[in-house]
């Protein structure tokens, strides 16, 4: 089955700096790569996703890049703000509808933005 | 408001005492899942359901049961809880099996 590794497990940055979180996956058939943000006391929430036919996707201060050859994808947050402090999860799936398809999550990165 | 609700939010129980965590969604999603979150292990899927009366095991199903009698509800049942089931549990619903997951607020369970 799919295995998703996520690094680093914790990340501390100064407000205004950039943060990068990296994930690798094992199943070359995976074609959908979402990122979730989990604020304290809440459930994870989708913030951005990318599909395998796209190499990069941006949404304001966040961007995700995908390298299918190397089987890794990354989340980039620019101009970090204190409200970006949260736990971030990457995930991968084959995006199908059969019962064998599933969303596999990484182990999470705790991001702290220092004011 | 579109949402997934879970109850209770916090639960402390003793080994062997059966419990049920309820989950309900109002988005008419076909797919629902239960996850547990543990430090260093991320989110691991326990069970999922593709529709009413259709459920299947996820990655860590041992010690858990589920049922899907109605489309909106997907309760998680621990018939004989053990301390290794102490965890943070999330219910999620989605319009497709692997698409965007809409998570509930979580249930923190402690088994002593």
CSV table of C-alpha atoms in Angstrom, one decimal:
chain,number,residue,atom,x,y,z
A,1,UNK,CA,0.0,0.0,0.0
A,2,UNK,CA,0.9,3.7,-0.1
A,3,UNK,CA,3.4,5.1,2.3
A,4,UNK,CA,3.7,8.8,2.9
A,5,UNK,CA,6.6,10.3,4.7
A,6,UNK,CA,6.6,13.9,5.9
A,7,UNK,CA,9.4,16.1,7.2
A,8,UNK,CA,10.1,17.9,9.3
A,9,UNK,CA,8.0,16.9,12.3
A,10,UNK,CA,8.4,20.4,13.8
A,11,UNK,CA,9.3,23.7,12.3
A,12,UNK,CA,9.8,27.1,13.9
A,13,UNK,CA,10.1,30.2,11.7
A,14,UNK,CA,10.2,33.9,12.3
A,15,UNK,CA,7.1,35.9,11.3
A,16,UNK,CA,7.6,37.0,7.7
A,17,UNK,CA,9.9,34.2,6.7
A,18,UNK,CA,9.0,31.2,4.5
A,19,UNK,CA,8.2,27.7,5.6
A,20,UNK,CA,8.6,24.5,3.5
A,21,UNK,CA,7.2,21.1,4.4
A,22,UNK,CA,8.2,18.1,2.3
A,23,UNK,CA,6.5,14.8,1.7
A,24,UNK,CA,7.4,11.7,-0.3
A,25,UNK,CA,5.1,8.9,-1.4
A,26,UNK,CA,5.7,5.3,-2.5
A,27,UNK,CA,2.9,4.4,-4.9
A,28,UNK,CA,3.6,5.7,-8.4
A,29,UNK,CA,-0.1,5.4,-9.2
A,30,UNK,CA,-1.0,8.2,-6.8
A,31,UNK,CA,-2.3,11.2,-8.6
A,32,UNK,CA,-4.0,13.4,-5.9
A,33,UNK,CA,-2.0,15.2,-3.2
A,34,UNK,CA,-3.9,17.4,-0.7
A,35,UNK,CA,-2.6,19.4,2.2
A,36,UNK,CA,-4.6,19.8,5.4
A,37,UNK,CA,-4.2,22.4,8.2
A,38,UNK,CA,-5.2,21.5,11.7
A,39,UNK,CA,-5.6,24.3,14.2
A,40,UNK,CA,-5.6,23.7,17.9
A,41,UNK,CA,-8.7,21.9,19.1
A,42,UNK,CA,-10.1,21.5,15.6
A,43,UNK,CA,-10.3,18.9,12.8
A,44,UNK,CA,-8.0,19.1,9.8
A,45,UNK,CA,-9.2,21.4,7.0
A,46,UNK,CA,-8.1,21.2,3.3
A,47,UNK,CA,-6.0,24.2,2.3
A,48,UNK,CA,-4.7,23.3,-1.1
A,49,UNK,CA,-4.4,20.3,-3.3
A,50,UNK,CA,-2.6,19.3,-6.5
A,51,UNK,CA,-3.2,16.6,-9.1
A,52,UNK,CA,-0.6,14.8,-11.1
A,53,UNK,CA,-1.1,16.7,-14.3
A,54,UNK,CA,0.0,19.9,-12.6
A,55,UNK,CA,3.5,20.7,-11.4
A,56,UNK,CA,2.7,23.7,-9.2
A,57,UNK,CA,-0.3,25.4,-7.8
A,58,UNK,CA,-0.6,28.6,-5.9
A,59,UNK,CA,-3.2,30.2,-3.7
A,60,UNK,CA,-2.1,33.6,-2.2
A,61,UNK,CA,0.7,32.8,0.2
A,62,UNK,CA,0.6,29.1,-0.1
A,63,UNK,CA,1.9,26.9,-3.0
A,64,UNK,CA,2.3,23.2,-3.6
A,65,UNK,CA,4.9,21.7,-5.9
A,66,UNK,CA,4.9,18.2,-7.3
A,67,UNK,CA,7.7,16.1,-8.7
A,68,UNK,CA,6.2,12.9,-10.0
A,69,UNK,CA,9.6,11.5,-11.1
A,70,UNK,CA,11.0,11.8,-7.7
A,71,UNK,CA,7.7,11.0,-6.0
A,72,UNK,CA,7.7,14.0,-3.7
A,73,UNK,CA,5.6,17.1,-3.1
A,74,UNK,CA,6.1,20.2,-1.0
A,75,UNK,CA,4.0,22.9,0.7
A,76,UNK,CA,5.5,26.4,0.6
A,77,UNK,CA,4.1,29.2,2.9
A,78,UNK,CA,5.5,32.6,2.2
A,79,UNK,CA,5.4,35.7,4.5
A,80,UNK,CA,4.3,33.6,7.4
A,81,UNK,CA,2.0,35.0,10.0
A,82,UNK,CA,1.2,33.9,13.6
A,83,UNK,CA,-2.2,32.5,12.3
A,84,UNK,CA,-0.2,30.0,10.2
A,85,UNK,CA,0.8,28.2,13.4
A,86,UNK,CA,-0.8,24.8,13.2
A,87,UNK,CA,-0.2,21.2,12.4
A,88,UNK,CA,0.0,20.5,8.6
A,89,UNK,CA,-0.7,17.1,7.0
A,90,UNK,CA,0.1,16.0,3.5
A,91,UNK,CA,-1.7,13.1,1.9
A,92,UNK,CA,-1.8,11.0,-1.3
A,93,UNK,CA,-4.3,8.9,-3.1
A,94,UNK,CA,-4.9,7.3,-6.4
A,95,UNK,CA,-8.2,9.2,-6.6
A,96,UNK,CA,-10.3,6.3,-7.7
A,97,UNK,CA,-13.6,5.0,-6.5
A,98,UNK,CA,-12.9,1.4,-5.9
A,99,UNK,CA,-12.8,0.1,-2.4
A,100,UNK,CA,-9.0,-0.4,-2.6
A,101,UNK,CA,-8.4,3.3,-3.1
A,102,UNK,CA,-7.8,5.4,0.0
A,103,UNK,CA,-6.3,8.6,1.2
A,104,UNK,CA,-3.0,8.1,3.1
A,105,UNK,CA,-1.8,10.8,5.4
A,106,UNK,CA,1.7,11.8,6.4
A,107,UNK,CA,2.7,12.0,10.1
A,108,UNK,CA,2.2,15.8,10.3
A,109,UNK,CA,4.4,18.9,10.8
A,110,UNK,CA,3.9,21.3,13.7
A,111,UNK,CA,4.6,24.8,12.5
A,112,UNK,CA,5.2,27.6,14.9
A,113,UNK,CA,5.5,31.1,13.7
A,114,UNK,CA,7.4,33.4,16.1
A,115,UNK,CA,6.1,37.0,16.3
B,1,UNK,CA,-24.1,25.4,7.9
B,2,UNK,CA,-22.4,22.4,6.3
B,3,UNK,CA,-20.7,20.4,9.0
B,4,UNK,CA,-19.7,17.2,10.6
B,5,UNK,CA,-20.6,16.8,14.3
B,6,UNK,CA,-19.2,14.3,16.8
B,7,UNK,CA,-20.3,13.5,20.3
B,8,UNK,CA,-19.0,13.4,22.9
B,9,UNK,CA,-16.0,15.8,22.4
B,10,UNK,CA,-14.2,14.4,25.5
B,11,UNK,CA,-14.6,11.0,27.1
B,12,UNK,CA,-12.8,9.3,30.0
B,13,UNK,CA,-13.7,5.6,30.5
B,14,UNK,CA,-12.4,2.4,32.0
B,15,UNK,CA,-11.1,-0.7,30.3
B,16,UNK,CA,-13.9,-3.0,29.0
B,17,UNK,CA,-16.8,-0.5,29.3
B,18,UNK,CA,-18.5,-0.3,25.9
B,19,UNK,CA,-18.8,3.1,24.3
B,20,UNK,CA,-20.1,4.7,21.2
B,21,UNK,CA,-18.9,7.9,19.5
B,22,UNK,CA,-21.6,9.4,17.3
B,23,UNK,CA,-20.9,11.2,14.0
B,24,UNK,CA,-23.4,13.0,11.8
B,25,UNK,CA,-23.0,15.0,8.6
B,26,UNK,CA,-25.5,17.3,6.8
B,27,UNK,CA,-23.9,17.5,3.4
B,28,UNK,CA,-25.5,14.3,1.9
B,29,UNK,CA,-22.0,12.8,1.4
B,30,UNK,CA,-21.9,9.2,0.4
B,31,UNK,CA,-18.5,8.5,2.0
B,32,UNK,CA,-17.7,8.7,5.7
B,33,UNK,CA,-14.5,7.6,7.6
B,34,UNK,CA,-13.1,7.3,11.1
B,35,UNK,CA,-9.5,8.3,11.8
B,36,UNK,CA,-7.4,8.2,14.9
B,37,UNK,CA,-4.6,10.7,15.5
B,38,UNK,CA,-1.6,9.8,17.6
B,39,UNK,CA,1.6,11.7,18.1
B,40,UNK,CA,4.2,10.8,15.5
B,41,UNK,CA,1.8,8.6,13.6
B,42,UNK,CA,-0.4,11.2,12.0
B,43,UNK,CA,-4.0,10.3,10.9
B,44,UNK,CA,-4.7,6.6,10.4
B,45,UNK,CA,-8.0,5.4,9.0
B,46,UNK,CA,-10.0,3.0,11.2
B,47,UNK,CA,-13.0,2.2,9.0
B,48,UNK,CA,-14.8,3.8,6.1
B,49,UNK,CA,-18.2,3.6,4.5
B,50,UNK,CA,-19.0,4.0,0.8
B,51,UNK,CA,-22.8,4.2,1.4
B,52,UNK,CA,-25.6,3.0,3.6
B,53,UNK,CA,-24.9,-0.6,4.8
B,54,UNK,CA,-21.5,-0.6,3.0
B,55,UNK,CA,-18.5,-0.4,5.3
B,56,UNK,CA,-14.9,-1.6,5.1
B,57,UNK,CA,-11.8,-1.8,7.2
B,58,UNK,CA,-9.1,0.9,7.1
B,59,UNK,CA,-5.5,0.6,8.3
B,60,UNK,CA,-6.2,0.0,12.0
B,61,UNK,CA,-9.6,-1.6,12.5
B,62,UNK,CA,-8.8,-4.0,15.4
B,63,UNK,CA,-11.0,-3.3,18.4
B,64,UNK,CA,-13.5,-1.1,16.6
B,65,UNK,CA,-16.9,-1.5,15.0
B,66,UNK,CA,-19.0,0.8,12.8
B,67,UNK,CA,-22.4,0.8,11.3
B,68,UNK,CA,-24.1,2.9,8.6
B,69,UNK,CA,-27.8,2.5,8.8
B,70,UNK,CA,-28.5,6.0,7.6
B,71,UNK,CA,-26.6,8.1,5.2
B,72,UNK,CA,-26.0,11.0,7.6
B,73,UNK,CA,-24.8,8.9,10.6
B,74,UNK,CA,-21.7,6.8,11.1
B,75,UNK,CA,-21.1,5.8,14.8
B,76,UNK,CA,-17.9,4.3,16.0
B,77,UNK,CA,-18.3,1.5,18.6
B,78,UNK,CA,-15.6,0.3,21.0
B,79,UNK,CA,-17.1,-2.8,22.6
B,80,UNK,CA,-14.3,-3.5,25.0
B,81,UNK,CA,-12.0,-0.4,25.1
B,82,UNK,CA,-8.4,-0.9,26.1
B,83,UNK,CA,-5.8,1.7,27.1
B,84,UNK,CA,-4.1,1.5,23.7
B,85,UNK,CA,-7.2,3.0,22.2
B,86,UNK,CA,-6.6,6.3,24.1
B,87,UNK,CA,-6.4,8.7,21.2
B,88,UNK,CA,-7.9,11.6,19.4
B,89,UNK,CA,-10.7,10.4,17.0
B,90,UNK,CA,-12.0,12.2,13.9
B,91,UNK,CA,-15.0,11.5,11.8
B,92,UNK,CA,-14.9,12.7,8.2
B,93,UNK,CA,-17.3,12.8,5.3
B,94,UNK,CA,-16.5,13.4,1.6
B,95,UNK,CA,-18.4,13.4,-1.7
B,96,UNK,CA,-15.8,10.9,-3.1
B,97,UNK,CA,-13.7,8.2,-1.5
B,98,UNK,CA,-10.4,10.0,-1.8
B,99,UNK,CA,-11.5,13.6,-2.4
B,100,UNK,CA,-11.7,16.5,0.1
B,101,UNK,CA,-12.5,15.2,3.6
B,102,UNK,CA,-14.7,17.3,5.8
B,103,UNK,CA,-13.6,16.6,9.4
B,104,UNK,CA,-15.5,16.8,12.6
B,105,UNK,CA,-14.1,18.6,15.6
B,106,UNK,CA,-12.6,15.4,17.2
B,107,UNK,CA,-13.3,13.3,20.2
B,108,UNK,CA,-10.5,12.9,22.8
B,109,UNK,CA,-10.9,9.5,24.4
B,110,UNK,CA,-9.0,8.3,27.4
B,111,UNK,CA,-9.2,4.7,28.5
B,112,UNK,CA,-7.8,3.9,32.0
